[in-house]
PDB file of C-alpha atoms in Angstrom:
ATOM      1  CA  UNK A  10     109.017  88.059 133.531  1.00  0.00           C
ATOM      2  CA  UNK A  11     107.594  84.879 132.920  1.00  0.00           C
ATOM      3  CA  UNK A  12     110.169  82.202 131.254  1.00  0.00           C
ATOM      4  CA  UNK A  13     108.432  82.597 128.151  1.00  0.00           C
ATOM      5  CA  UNK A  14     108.724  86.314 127.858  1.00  0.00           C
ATOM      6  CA  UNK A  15     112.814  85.848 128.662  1.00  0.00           C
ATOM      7  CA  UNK A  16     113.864  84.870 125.263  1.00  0.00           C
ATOM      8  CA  UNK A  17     111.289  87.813 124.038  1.00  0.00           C
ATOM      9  CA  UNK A  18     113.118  90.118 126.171  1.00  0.00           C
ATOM     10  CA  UNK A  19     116.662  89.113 125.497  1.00  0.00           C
ATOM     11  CA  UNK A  20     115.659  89.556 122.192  1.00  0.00           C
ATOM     12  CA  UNK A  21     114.124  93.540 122.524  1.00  0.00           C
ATOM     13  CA  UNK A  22     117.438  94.212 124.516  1.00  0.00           C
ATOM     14  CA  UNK A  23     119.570  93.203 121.388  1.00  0.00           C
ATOM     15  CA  UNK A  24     117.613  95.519 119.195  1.00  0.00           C
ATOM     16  CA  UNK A  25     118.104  97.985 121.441  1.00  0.00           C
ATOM     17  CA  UNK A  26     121.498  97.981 120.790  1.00  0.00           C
ATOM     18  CA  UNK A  27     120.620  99.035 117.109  1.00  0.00           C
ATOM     19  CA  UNK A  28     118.693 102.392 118.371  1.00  0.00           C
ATOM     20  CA  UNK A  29     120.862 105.296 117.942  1.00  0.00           C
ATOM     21  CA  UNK A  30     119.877 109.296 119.138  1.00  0.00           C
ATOM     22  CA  UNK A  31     117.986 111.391 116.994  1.00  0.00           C
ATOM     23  CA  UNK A  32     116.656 108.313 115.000  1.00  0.00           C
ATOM     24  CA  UNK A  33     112.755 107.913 113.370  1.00  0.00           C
ATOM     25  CA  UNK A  34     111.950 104.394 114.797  1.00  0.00           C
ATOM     26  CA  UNK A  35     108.949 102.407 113.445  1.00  0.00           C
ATOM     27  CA  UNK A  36     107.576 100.713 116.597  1.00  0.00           C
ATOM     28  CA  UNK A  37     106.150  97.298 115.414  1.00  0.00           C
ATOM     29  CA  UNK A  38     102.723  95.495 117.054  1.00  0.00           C
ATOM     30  CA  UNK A  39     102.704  92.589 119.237  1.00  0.00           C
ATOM     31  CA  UNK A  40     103.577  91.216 122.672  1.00  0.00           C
ATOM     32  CA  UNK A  41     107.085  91.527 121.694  1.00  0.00           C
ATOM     33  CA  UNK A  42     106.967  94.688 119.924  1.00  0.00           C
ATOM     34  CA  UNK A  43     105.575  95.888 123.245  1.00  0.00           C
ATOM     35  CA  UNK A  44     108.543  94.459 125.065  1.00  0.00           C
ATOM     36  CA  UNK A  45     110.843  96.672 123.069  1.00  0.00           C
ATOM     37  CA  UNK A  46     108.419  99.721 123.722  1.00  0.00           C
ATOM     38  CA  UNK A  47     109.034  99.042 126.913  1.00  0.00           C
ATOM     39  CA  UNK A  48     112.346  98.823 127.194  1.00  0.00           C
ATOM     40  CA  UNK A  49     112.546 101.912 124.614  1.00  0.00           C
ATOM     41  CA  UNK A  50     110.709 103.967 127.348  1.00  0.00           C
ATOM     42  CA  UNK A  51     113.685 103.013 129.918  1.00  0.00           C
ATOM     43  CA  UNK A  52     116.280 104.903 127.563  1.00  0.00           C
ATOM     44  CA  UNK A  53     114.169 107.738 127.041  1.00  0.00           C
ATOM     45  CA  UNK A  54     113.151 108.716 129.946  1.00  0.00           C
ATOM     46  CA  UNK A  55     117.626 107.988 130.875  1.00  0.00           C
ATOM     47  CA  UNK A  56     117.859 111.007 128.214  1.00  0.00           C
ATOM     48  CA  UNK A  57     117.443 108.855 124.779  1.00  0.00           C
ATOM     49  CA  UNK A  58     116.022 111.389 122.129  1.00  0.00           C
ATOM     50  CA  UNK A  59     113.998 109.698 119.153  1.00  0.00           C
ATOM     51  CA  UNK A  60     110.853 109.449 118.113  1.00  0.00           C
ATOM     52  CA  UNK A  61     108.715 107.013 117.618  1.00  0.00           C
ATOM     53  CA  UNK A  62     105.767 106.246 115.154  1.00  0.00           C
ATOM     54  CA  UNK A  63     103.344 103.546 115.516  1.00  0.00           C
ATOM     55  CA  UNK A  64     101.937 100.757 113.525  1.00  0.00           C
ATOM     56  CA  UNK A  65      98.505 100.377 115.660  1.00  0.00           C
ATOM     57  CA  UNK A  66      96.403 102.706 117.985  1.00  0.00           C
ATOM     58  CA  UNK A  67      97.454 100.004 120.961  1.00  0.00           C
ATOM     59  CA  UNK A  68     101.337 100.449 120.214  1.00  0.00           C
ATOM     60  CA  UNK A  69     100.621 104.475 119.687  1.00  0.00           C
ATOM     61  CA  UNK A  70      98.886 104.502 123.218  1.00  0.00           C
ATOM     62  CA  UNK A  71     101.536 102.081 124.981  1.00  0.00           C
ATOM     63  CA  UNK A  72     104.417 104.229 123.933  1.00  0.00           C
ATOM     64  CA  UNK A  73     102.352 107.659 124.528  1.00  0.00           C
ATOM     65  CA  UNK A  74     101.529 106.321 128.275  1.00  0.00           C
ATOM     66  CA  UNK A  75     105.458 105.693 128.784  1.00  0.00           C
ATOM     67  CA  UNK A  76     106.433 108.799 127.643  1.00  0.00           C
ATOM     68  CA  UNK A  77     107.611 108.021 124.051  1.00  0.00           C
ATOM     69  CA  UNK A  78     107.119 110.733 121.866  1.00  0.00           C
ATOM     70  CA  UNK A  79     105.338 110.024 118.502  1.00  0.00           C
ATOM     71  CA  UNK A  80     104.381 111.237 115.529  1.00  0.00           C
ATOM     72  CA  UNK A  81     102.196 110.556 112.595  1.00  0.00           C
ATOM     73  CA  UNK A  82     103.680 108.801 109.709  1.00  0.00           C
ATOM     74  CA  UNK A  83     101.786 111.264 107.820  1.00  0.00           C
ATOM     75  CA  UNK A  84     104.947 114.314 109.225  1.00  0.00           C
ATOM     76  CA  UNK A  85     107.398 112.060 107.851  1.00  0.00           C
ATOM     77  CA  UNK A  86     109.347 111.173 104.684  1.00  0.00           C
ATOM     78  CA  UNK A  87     111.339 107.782 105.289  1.00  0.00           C
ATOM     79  CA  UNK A  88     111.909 106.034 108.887  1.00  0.00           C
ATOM     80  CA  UNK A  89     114.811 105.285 109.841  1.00  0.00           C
ATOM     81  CA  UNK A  90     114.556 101.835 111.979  1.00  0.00           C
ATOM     82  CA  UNK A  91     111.317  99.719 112.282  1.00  0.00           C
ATOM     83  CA  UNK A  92     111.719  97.009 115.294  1.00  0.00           C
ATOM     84  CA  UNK A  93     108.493  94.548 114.785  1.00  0.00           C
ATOM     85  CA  UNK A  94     107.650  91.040 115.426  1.00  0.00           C
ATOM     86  CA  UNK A  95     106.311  88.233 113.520  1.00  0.00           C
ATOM     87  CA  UNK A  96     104.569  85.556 113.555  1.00  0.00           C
ATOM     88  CA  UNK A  97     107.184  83.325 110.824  1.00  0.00           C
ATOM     89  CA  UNK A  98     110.507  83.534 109.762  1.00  0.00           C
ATOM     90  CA  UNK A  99     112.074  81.343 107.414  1.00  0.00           C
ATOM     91  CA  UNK A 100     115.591  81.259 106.068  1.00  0.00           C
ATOM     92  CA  UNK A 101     115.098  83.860 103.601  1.00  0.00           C
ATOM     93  CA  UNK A 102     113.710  86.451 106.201  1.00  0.00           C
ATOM     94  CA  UNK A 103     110.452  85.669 104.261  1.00  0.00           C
ATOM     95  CA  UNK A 104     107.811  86.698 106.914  1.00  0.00           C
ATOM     96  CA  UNK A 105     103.910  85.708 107.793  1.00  0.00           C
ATOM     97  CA  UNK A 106     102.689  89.099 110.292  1.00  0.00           C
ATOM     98  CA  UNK A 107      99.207  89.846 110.742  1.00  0.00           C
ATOM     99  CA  UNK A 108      98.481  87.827 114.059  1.00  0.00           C
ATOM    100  CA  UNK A 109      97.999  91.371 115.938  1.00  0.00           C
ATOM    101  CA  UNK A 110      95.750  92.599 112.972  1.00  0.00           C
ATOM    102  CA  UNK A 111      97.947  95.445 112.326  1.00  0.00           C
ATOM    103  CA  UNK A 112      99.179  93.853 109.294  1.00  0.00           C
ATOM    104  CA  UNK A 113      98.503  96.979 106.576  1.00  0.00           C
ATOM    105  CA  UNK A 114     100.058  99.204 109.013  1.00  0.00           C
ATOM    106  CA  UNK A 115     102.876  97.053 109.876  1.00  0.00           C
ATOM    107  CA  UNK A 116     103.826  97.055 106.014  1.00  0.00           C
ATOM    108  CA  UNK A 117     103.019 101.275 105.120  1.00  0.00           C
ATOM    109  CA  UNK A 118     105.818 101.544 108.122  1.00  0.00           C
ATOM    110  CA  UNK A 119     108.291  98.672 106.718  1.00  0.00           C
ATOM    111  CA  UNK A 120     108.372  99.493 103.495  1.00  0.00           C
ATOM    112  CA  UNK A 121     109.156 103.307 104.606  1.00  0.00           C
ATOM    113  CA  UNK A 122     112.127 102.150 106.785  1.00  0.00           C
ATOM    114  CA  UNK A 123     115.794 101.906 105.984  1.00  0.00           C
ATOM    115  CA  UNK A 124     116.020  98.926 107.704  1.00  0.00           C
ATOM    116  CA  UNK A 125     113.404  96.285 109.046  1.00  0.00           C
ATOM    117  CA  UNK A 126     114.885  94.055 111.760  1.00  0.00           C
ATOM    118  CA  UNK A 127     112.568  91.590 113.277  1.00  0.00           C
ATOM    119  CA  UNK A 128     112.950  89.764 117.383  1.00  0.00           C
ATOM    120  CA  UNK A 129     110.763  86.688 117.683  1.00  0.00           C
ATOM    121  CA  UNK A 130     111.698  84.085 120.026  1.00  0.00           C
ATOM    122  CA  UNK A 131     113.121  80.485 118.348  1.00  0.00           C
ATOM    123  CA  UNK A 132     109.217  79.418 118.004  1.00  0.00           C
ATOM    124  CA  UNK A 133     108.655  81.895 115.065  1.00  0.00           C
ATOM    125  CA  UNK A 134     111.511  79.888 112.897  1.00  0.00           C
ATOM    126  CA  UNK A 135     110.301  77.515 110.547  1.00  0.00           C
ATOM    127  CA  UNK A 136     111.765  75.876 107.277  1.00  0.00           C
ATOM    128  CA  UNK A 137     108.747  77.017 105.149  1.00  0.00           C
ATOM    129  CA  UNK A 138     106.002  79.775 105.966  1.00  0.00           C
ATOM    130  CA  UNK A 139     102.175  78.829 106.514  1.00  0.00           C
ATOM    131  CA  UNK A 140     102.053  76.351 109.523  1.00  0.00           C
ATOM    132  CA  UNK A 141     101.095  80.394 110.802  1.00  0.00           C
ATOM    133  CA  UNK A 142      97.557  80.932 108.830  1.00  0.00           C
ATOM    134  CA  UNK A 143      98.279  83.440 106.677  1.00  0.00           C
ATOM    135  CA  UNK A 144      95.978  86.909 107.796  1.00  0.00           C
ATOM    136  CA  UNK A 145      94.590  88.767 104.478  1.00  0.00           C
ATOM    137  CA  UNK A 146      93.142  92.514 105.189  1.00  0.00           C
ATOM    138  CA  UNK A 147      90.096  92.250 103.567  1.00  0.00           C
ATOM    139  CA  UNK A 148      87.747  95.612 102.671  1.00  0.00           C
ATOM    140  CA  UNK A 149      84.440  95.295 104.322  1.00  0.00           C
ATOM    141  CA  UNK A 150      82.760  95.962 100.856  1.00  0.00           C
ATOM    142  CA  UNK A 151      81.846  92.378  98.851  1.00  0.00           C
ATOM    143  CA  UNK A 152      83.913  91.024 101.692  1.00  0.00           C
ATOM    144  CA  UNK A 153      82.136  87.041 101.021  1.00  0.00           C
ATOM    145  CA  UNK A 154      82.585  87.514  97.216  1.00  0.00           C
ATOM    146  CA  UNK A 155      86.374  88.618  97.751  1.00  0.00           C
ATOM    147  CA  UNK A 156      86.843  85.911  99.745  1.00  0.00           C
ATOM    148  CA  UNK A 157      86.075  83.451  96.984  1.00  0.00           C
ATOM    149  CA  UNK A 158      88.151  85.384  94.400  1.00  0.00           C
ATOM    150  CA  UNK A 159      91.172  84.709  96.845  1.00  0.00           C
ATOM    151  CA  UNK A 160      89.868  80.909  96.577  1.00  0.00           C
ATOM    152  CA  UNK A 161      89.758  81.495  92.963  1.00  0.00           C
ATOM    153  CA  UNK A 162      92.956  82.887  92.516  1.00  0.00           C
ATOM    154  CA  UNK A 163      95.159  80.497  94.666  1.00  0.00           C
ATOM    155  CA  UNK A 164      93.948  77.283  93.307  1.00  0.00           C
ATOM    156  CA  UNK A 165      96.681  77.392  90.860  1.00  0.00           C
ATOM    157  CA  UNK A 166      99.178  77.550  93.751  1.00  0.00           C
ATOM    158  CA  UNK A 167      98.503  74.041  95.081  1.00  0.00           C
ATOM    159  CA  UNK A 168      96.489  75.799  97.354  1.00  0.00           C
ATOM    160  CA  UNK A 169      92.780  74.459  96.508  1.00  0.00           C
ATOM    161  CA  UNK A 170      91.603  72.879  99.662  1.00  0.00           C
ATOM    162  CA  UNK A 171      93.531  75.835 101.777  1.00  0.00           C
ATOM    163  CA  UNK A 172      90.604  76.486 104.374  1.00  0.00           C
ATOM    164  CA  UNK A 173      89.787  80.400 105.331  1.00  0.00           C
ATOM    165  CA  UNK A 174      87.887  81.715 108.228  1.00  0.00           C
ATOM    166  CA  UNK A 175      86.969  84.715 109.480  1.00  0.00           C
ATOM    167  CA  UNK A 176      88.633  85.997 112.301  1.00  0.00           C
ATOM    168  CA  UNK A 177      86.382  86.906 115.365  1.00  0.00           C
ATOM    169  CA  UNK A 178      86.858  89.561 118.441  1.00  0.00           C
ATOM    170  CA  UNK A 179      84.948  88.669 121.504  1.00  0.00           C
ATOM    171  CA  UNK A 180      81.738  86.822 121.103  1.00  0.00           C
ATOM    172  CA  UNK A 181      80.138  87.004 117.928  1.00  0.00           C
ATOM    173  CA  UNK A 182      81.197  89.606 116.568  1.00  0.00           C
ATOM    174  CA  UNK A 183      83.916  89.846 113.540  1.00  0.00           C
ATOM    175  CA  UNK A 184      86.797  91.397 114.191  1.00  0.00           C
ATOM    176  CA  UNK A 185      87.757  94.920 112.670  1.00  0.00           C
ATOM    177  CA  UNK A 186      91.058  96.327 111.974  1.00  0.00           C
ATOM    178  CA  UNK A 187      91.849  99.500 113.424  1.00  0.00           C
ATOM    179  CA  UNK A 188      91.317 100.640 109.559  1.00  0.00           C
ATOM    180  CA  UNK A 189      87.899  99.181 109.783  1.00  0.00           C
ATOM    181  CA  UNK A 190      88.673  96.590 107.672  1.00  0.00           C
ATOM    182  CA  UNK A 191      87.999  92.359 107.977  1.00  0.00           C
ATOM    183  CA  UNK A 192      91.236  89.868 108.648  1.00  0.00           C
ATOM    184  CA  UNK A 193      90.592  86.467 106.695  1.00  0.00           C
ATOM    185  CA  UNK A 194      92.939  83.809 108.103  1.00  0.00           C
ATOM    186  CA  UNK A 195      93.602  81.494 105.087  1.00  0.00           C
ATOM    187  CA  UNK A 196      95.080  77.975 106.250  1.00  0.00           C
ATOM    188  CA  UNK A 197      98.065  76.913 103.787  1.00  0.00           C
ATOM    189  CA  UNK A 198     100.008  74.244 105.085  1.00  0.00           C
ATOM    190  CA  UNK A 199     102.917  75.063 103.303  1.00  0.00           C
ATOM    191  CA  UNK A 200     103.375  77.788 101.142  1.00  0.00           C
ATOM    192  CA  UNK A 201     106.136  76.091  98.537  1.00  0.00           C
ATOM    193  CA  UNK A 202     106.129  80.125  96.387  1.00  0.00           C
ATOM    194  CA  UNK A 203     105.524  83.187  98.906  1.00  0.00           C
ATOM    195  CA  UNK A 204     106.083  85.630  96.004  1.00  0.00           C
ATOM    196  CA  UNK A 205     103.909  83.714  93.714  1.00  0.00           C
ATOM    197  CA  UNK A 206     101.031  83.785  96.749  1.00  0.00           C
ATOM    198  CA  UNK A 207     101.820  87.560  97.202  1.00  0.00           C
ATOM    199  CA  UNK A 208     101.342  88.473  93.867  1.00  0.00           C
ATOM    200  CA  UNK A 209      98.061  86.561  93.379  1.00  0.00           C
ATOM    201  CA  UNK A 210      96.508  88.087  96.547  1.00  0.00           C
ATOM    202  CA  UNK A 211      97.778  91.612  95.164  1.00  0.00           C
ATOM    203  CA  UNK A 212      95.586  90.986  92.091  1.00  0.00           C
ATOM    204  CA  UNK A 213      92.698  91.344  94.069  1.00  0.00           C
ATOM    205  CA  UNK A 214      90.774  94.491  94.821  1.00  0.00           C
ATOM    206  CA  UNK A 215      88.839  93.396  98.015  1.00  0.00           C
ATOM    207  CA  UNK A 216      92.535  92.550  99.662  1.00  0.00           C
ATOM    208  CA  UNK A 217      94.035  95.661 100.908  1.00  0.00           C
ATOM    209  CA  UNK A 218      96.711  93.577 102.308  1.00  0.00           C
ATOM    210  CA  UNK A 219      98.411  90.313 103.119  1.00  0.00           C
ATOM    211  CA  UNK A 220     100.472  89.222 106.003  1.00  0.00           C
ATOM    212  CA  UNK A 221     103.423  87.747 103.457  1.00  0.00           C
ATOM    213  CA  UNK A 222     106.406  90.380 104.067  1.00  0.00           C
ATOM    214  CA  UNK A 223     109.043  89.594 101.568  1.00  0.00           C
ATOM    215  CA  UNK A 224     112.209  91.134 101.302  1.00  0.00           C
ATOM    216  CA  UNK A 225     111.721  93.530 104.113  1.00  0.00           C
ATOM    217  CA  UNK A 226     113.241  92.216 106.999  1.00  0.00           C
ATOM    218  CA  UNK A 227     116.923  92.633 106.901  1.00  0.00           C
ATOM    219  CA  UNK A 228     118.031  90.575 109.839  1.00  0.00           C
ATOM    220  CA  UNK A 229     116.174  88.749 112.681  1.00  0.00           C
ATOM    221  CA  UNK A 230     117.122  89.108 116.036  1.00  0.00           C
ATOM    222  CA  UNK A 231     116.205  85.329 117.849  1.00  0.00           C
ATOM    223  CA  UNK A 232     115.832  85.841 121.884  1.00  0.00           C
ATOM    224  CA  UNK A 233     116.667  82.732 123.773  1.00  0.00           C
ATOM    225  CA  UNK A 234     116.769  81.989 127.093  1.00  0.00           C
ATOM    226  CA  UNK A 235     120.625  82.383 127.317  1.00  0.00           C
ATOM    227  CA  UNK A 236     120.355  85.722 125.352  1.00  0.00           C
ATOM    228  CA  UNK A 237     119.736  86.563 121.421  1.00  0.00           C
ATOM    229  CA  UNK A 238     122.043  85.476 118.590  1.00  0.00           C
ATOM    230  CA  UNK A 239     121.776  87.220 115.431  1.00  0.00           C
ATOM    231  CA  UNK A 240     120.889  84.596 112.511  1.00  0.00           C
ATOM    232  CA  UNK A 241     122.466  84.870 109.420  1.00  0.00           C
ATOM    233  CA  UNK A 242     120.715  87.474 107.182  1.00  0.00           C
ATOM    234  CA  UNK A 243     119.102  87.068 103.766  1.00  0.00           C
ATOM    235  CA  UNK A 244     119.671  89.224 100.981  1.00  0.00           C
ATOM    236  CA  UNK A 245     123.426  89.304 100.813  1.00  0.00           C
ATOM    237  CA  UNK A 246     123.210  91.813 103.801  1.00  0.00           C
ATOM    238  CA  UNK A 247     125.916  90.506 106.836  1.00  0.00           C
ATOM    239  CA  UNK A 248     124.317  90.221 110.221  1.00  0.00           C
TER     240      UNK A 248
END
């Protein structure tokens, strides 16, 4: 692995640890996610049984190809264990996802889970969220229109001259969600309120999602080069 992808691993390898047989594990989106799939695979096919379901097609067809066996979230009631990525932390466990564009996904399988942990390398920590633009799911529908309603809406948040753009696949084109739908990345600076941001985004039709995750990550697992130390959790929960 390259010397980047150590701290990623070290990381996947702790939440490993956390896997237990016969579980329903939500397998997150990302190059780190991917690590853990990965890794995942290695215990299965060393007699591991759990199941796995996915949070994008490319996660669903990584862990198919390794011989992870998945199923629809639509054959299931609760998950037990989601292992994802993210693209923020702070010291809350407040979260900005969304970079992989499986951000609606990512959050269906979350909120389903018993328990949310995140691995990120050190890189992801930051005092306050939004350095990371902040990816809205946008319907395709009235998507220019909802785009200044978000505008609209966050003004009040100190968030006037926040730029948004688009985000693009290859060439020209704009990018689409595996739902079909349009990813704005909105430029905050600093988000001082993530609830308060949440809720205004949630107000609008046109989003079908934001990238703010808060209150769903109950511990994240930091890989560094040296290995992965647990950081301290937030809501009351003991790493």
């Amino acid at each position: 692995l390259p010397m980047s992808d150590i701290d990623k691993r070290n990381a996947a390898e702790a939440a490993l640890k956390l896997v237990e047989p016969d579980m329903i594990l939500g397998l997150g989106t990302g190059s780190t996610a991917a690590i853990f799939v990965r890794l995942l695979a290695e215990r299965v096919k060393a007699g591991l049984k759990i199941v796995g379901t996915p949070t994008s097609e490319a996660t669903d067809k990584l862990a198919r190809s390794l011989g992870v066996r998945i199923v629809a979230p639509d054959e299931l009631e609760r998950i037990d264990l989601t292992i994802d990525g993210a693209d923020e932390f702070d010291p809350a466990l407040n979260l900005i996802k969304g970079g992989g564009a499986a951000l609606l996904r990512e959050k269906i399988i979350a909120e389903a889970s018993d328990r949310m942990v995140v691995i990120a390398d050190a890189g992801k920590e930051v005092k306050s969220l939004g350095a990371f633009p902040l990816p809205i799911e946008v319907n395709a529908f009235g998507s220019e229109l909802t785009r200044r309603r978000i505008h609209h809406h966050i003004a009040g948040l100190g968030l006037e001259s926040a730029p948004s753009s688009w985000r693009m696949a290859t060439g020209e084109s704009l990018l689409h969600t595996d739902g079909g739908h349009l990813i704005l990345d909105l430029s905050c600076g600093v988000i001082s309120d993530p609830k308060a941001l949440g809720e205004a985004l949630d107000e609008i039709p046109g989003v079908v999602e934001h990238g703010l995750f808060i209150g769903y990550a109950e511990q994240v697992i930091v890989g560094e080069v040296d290995g992965a130390p647990q950081r301290p959790v937030g809501h009351g929960v003991e790493a």
